[in-house]
Tab-separated table of C-alpha atoms in Angstrom:
chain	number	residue	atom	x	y	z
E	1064	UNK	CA	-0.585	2.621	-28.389
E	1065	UNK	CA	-0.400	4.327	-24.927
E	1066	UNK	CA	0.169	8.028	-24.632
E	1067	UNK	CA	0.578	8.330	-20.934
E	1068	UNK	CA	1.605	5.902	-18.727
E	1069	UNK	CA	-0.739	3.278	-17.514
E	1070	UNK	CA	-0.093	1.563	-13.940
E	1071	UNK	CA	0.351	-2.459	-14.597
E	1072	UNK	CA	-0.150	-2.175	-17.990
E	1073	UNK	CA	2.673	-0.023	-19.667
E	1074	UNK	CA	4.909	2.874	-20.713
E	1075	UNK	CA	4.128	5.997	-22.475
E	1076	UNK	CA	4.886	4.832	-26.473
E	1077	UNK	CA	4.007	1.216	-26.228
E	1078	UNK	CA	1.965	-0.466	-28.095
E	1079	UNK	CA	-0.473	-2.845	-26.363
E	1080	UNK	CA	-3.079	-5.706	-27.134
E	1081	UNK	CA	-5.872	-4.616	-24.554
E	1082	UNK	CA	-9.434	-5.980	-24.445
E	1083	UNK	CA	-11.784	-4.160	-26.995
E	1084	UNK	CA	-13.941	-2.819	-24.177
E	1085	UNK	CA	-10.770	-1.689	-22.034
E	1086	UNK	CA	-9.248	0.235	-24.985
E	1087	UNK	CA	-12.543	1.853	-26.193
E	1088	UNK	CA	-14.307	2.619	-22.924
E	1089	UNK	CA	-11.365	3.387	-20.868
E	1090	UNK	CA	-7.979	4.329	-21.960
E	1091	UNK	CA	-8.810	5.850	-25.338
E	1092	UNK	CA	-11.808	8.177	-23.693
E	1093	UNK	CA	-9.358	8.890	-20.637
E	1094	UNK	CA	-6.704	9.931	-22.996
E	1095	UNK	CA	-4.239	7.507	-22.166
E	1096	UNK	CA	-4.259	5.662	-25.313
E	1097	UNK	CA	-4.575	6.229	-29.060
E	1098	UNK	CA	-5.322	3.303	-31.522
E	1099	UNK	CA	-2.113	2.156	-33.536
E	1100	UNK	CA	-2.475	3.162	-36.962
E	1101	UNK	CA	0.278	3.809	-39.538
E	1102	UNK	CA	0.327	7.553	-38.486
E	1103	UNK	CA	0.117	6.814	-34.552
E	1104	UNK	CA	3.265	4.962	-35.584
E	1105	UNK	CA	5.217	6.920	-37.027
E	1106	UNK	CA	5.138	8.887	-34.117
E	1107	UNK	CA	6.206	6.679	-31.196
E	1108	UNK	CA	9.209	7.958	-30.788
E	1109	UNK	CA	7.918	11.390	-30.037
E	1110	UNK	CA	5.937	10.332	-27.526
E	1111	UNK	CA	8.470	8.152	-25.944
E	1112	UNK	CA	10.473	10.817	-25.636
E	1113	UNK	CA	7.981	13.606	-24.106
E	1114	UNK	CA	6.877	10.878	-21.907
E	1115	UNK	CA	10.218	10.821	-20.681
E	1116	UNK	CA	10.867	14.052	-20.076
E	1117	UNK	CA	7.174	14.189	-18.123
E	1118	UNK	CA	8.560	11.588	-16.246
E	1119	UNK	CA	11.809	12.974	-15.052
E	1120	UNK	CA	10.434	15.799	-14.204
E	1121	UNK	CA	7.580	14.644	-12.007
E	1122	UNK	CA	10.352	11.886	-10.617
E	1123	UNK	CA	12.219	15.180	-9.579
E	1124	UNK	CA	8.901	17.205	-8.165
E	1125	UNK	CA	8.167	14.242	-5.830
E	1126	UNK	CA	11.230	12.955	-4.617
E	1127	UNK	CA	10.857	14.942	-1.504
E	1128	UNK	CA	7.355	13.705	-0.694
E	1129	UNK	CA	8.611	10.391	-1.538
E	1130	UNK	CA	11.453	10.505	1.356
E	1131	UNK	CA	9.110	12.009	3.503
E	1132	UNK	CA	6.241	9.615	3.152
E	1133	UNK	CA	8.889	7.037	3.586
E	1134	UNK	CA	8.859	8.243	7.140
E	1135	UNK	CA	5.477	8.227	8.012
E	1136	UNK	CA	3.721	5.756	10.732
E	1137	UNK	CA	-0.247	6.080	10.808
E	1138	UNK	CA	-2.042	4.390	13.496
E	1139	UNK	CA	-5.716	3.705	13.553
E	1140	UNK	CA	-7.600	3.039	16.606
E	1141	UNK	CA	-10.486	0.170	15.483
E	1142	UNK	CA	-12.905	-2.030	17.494
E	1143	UNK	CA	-11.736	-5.411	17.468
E	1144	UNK	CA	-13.153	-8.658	19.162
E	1145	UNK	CA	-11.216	-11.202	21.416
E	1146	UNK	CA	-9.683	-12.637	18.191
E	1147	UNK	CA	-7.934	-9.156	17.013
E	1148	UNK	CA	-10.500	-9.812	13.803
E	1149	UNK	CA	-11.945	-5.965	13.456
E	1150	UNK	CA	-15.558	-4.697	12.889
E	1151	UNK	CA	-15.110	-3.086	10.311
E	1152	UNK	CA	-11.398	-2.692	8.335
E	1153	UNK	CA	-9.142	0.114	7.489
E	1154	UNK	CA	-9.893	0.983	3.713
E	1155	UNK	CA	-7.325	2.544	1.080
E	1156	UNK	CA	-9.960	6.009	1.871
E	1157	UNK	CA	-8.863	5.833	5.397
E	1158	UNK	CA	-5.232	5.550	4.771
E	1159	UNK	CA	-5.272	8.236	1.912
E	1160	UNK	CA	-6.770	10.816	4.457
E	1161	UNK	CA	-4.637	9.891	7.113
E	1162	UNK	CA	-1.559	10.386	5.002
E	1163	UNK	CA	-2.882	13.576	3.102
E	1164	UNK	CA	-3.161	15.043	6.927
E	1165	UNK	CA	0.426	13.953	7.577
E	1166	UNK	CA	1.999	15.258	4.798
E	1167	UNK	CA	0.188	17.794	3.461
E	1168	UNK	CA	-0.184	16.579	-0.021
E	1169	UNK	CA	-3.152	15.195	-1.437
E	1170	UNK	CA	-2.818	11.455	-1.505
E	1171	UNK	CA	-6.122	9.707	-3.332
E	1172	UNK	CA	-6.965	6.273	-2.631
E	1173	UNK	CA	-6.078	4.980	-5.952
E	1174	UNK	CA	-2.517	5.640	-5.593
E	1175	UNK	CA	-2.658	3.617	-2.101
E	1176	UNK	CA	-1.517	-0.116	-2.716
E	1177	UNK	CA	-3.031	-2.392	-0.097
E	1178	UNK	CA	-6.062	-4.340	0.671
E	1179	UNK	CA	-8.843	-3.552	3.382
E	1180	UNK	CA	-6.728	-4.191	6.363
E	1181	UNK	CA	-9.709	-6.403	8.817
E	1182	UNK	CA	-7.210	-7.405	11.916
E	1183	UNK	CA	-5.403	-5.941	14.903
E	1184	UNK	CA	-1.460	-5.384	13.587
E	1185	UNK	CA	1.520	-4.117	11.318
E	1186	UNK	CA	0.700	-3.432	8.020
E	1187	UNK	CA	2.882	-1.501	5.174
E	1188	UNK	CA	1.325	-0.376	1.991
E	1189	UNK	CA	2.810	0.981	-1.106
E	1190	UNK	CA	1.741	4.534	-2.001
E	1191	UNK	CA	2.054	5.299	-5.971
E	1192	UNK	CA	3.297	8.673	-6.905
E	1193	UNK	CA	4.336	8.097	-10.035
E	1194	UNK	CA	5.382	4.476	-11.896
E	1195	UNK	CA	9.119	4.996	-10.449
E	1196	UNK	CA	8.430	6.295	-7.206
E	1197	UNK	CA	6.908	3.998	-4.865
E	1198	UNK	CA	7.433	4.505	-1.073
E	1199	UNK	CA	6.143	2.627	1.833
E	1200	UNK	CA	4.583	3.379	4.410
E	1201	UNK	CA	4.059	1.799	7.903
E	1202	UNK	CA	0.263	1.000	9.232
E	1203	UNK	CA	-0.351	0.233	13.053
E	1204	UNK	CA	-4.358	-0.680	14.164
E	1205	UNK	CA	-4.646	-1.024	17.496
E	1206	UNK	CA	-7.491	-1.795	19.884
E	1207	UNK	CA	-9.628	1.144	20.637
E	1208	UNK	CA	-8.852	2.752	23.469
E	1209	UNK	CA	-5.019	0.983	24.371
E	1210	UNK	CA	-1.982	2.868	22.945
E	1211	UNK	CA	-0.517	2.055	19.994
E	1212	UNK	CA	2.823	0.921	20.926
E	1213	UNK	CA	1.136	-0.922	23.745
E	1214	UNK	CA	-0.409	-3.058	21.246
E	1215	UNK	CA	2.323	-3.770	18.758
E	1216	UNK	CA	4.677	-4.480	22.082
E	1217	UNK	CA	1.838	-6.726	23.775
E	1218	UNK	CA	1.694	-8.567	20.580
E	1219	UNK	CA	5.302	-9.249	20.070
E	1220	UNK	CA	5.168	-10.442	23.540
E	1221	UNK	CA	1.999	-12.984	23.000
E	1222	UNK	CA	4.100	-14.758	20.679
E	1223	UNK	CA	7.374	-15.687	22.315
E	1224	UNK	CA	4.922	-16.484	25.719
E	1225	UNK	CA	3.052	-18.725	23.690
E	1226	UNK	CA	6.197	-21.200	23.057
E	1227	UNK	CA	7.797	-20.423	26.197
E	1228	UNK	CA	4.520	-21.177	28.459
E	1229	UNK	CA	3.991	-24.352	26.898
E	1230	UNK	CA	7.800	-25.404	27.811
E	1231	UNK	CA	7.567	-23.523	31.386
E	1232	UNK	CA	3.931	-25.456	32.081
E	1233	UNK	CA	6.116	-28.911	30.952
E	1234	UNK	CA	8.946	-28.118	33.402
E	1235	UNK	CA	6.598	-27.304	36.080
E	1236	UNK	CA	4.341	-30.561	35.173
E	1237	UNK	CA	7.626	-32.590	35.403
E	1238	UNK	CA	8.904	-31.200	38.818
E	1239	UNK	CA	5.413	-32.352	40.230
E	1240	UNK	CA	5.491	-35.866	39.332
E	1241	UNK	CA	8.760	-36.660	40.972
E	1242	UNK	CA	7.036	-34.838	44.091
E	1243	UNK	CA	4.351	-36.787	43.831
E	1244	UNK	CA	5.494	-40.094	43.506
E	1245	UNK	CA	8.251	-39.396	46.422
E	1246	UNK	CA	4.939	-38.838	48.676
């Protein structure tokens, strides 16, 4: 039976089938988790309830960071190769600092949603605060050394040049041949 509430696995006051090793060595030494017997039981629906009111209240505490993270652009210059593939890659460590700098709260890299970002681009990942309150947040990496915006606009621009320079090196292919046969 959880106690606290446990991110992709339940609410505060339900009761769970876990694997023996994740209910022994994890949630019930963390103290997010009791075992169900009769007198857990009979108290579910005390816990339920104080787990609600925890909630609410933190809900209410963070709904200000949560607008203002909602905000929030980070940009990370990386070394890249000709293919945009990075050496290296933006971790959840990186993008937890970055943010705690921004908004001067202390963002770990647990409550950061994404996975090692390894290419040149825009990203969003989804920062945890609590199970309710899940804001997004905008990534740009960019090529060391070019400006951000630079990049993003240089690679919105690659792709509409790549399907319109095929079609412009067709029409220029096709005014040639009648040139060349009029010769």
């Amino acid at each position: 039976m959880l106690v606290k509430d446990v991110y992709k696995l339940g609410r505060a006051g339900d009761i769970k089938k876990v694997a023996d090793g994740y209910g022994r060595n994890f949630l019930i030494p963390q103290g997010f988790a009791v075992l169900a017997t009769e007198g857990a039981l009979k108290q579910v629906q005390k816990i339920k309830a104080q787990a609600e009111i925890r909630r609410s209240s933190q809900n209410e505490e963070l709904k200000g960071l949560s607008d203002q993270i909602k905000d929030v652009v980070l940009t990370f210059p990386a070394k890249a190769g000709d293919t945009g593939k990075l050496y290296g890659s933006i971790t959840t460590q990186d993008i937890a600092t970055a943010l705690t700098e921004k908004v001067r709260f202390e963002v770990k890299r647990q409550q950061v949603d994404i996975q090692p970002i390894r290419t040149l681009g825009e990203f969003s990942a989804h920062i945890r605060l609590t199970m309710d309150l899940v804001p997004e947040v905008k990534i740009i990496v960019h090529r060391d050394g070019e400006a951000a915006e630079h990049a993003v606009e240089e690679e919105k621009a690659e792709k509409p040049k790549k399907s319109g320079g095929k079609a412009k090196e067709e029409a220029a292919a096709a005014e040639e041949a009648p040139a060349a046969t009029a010769e």
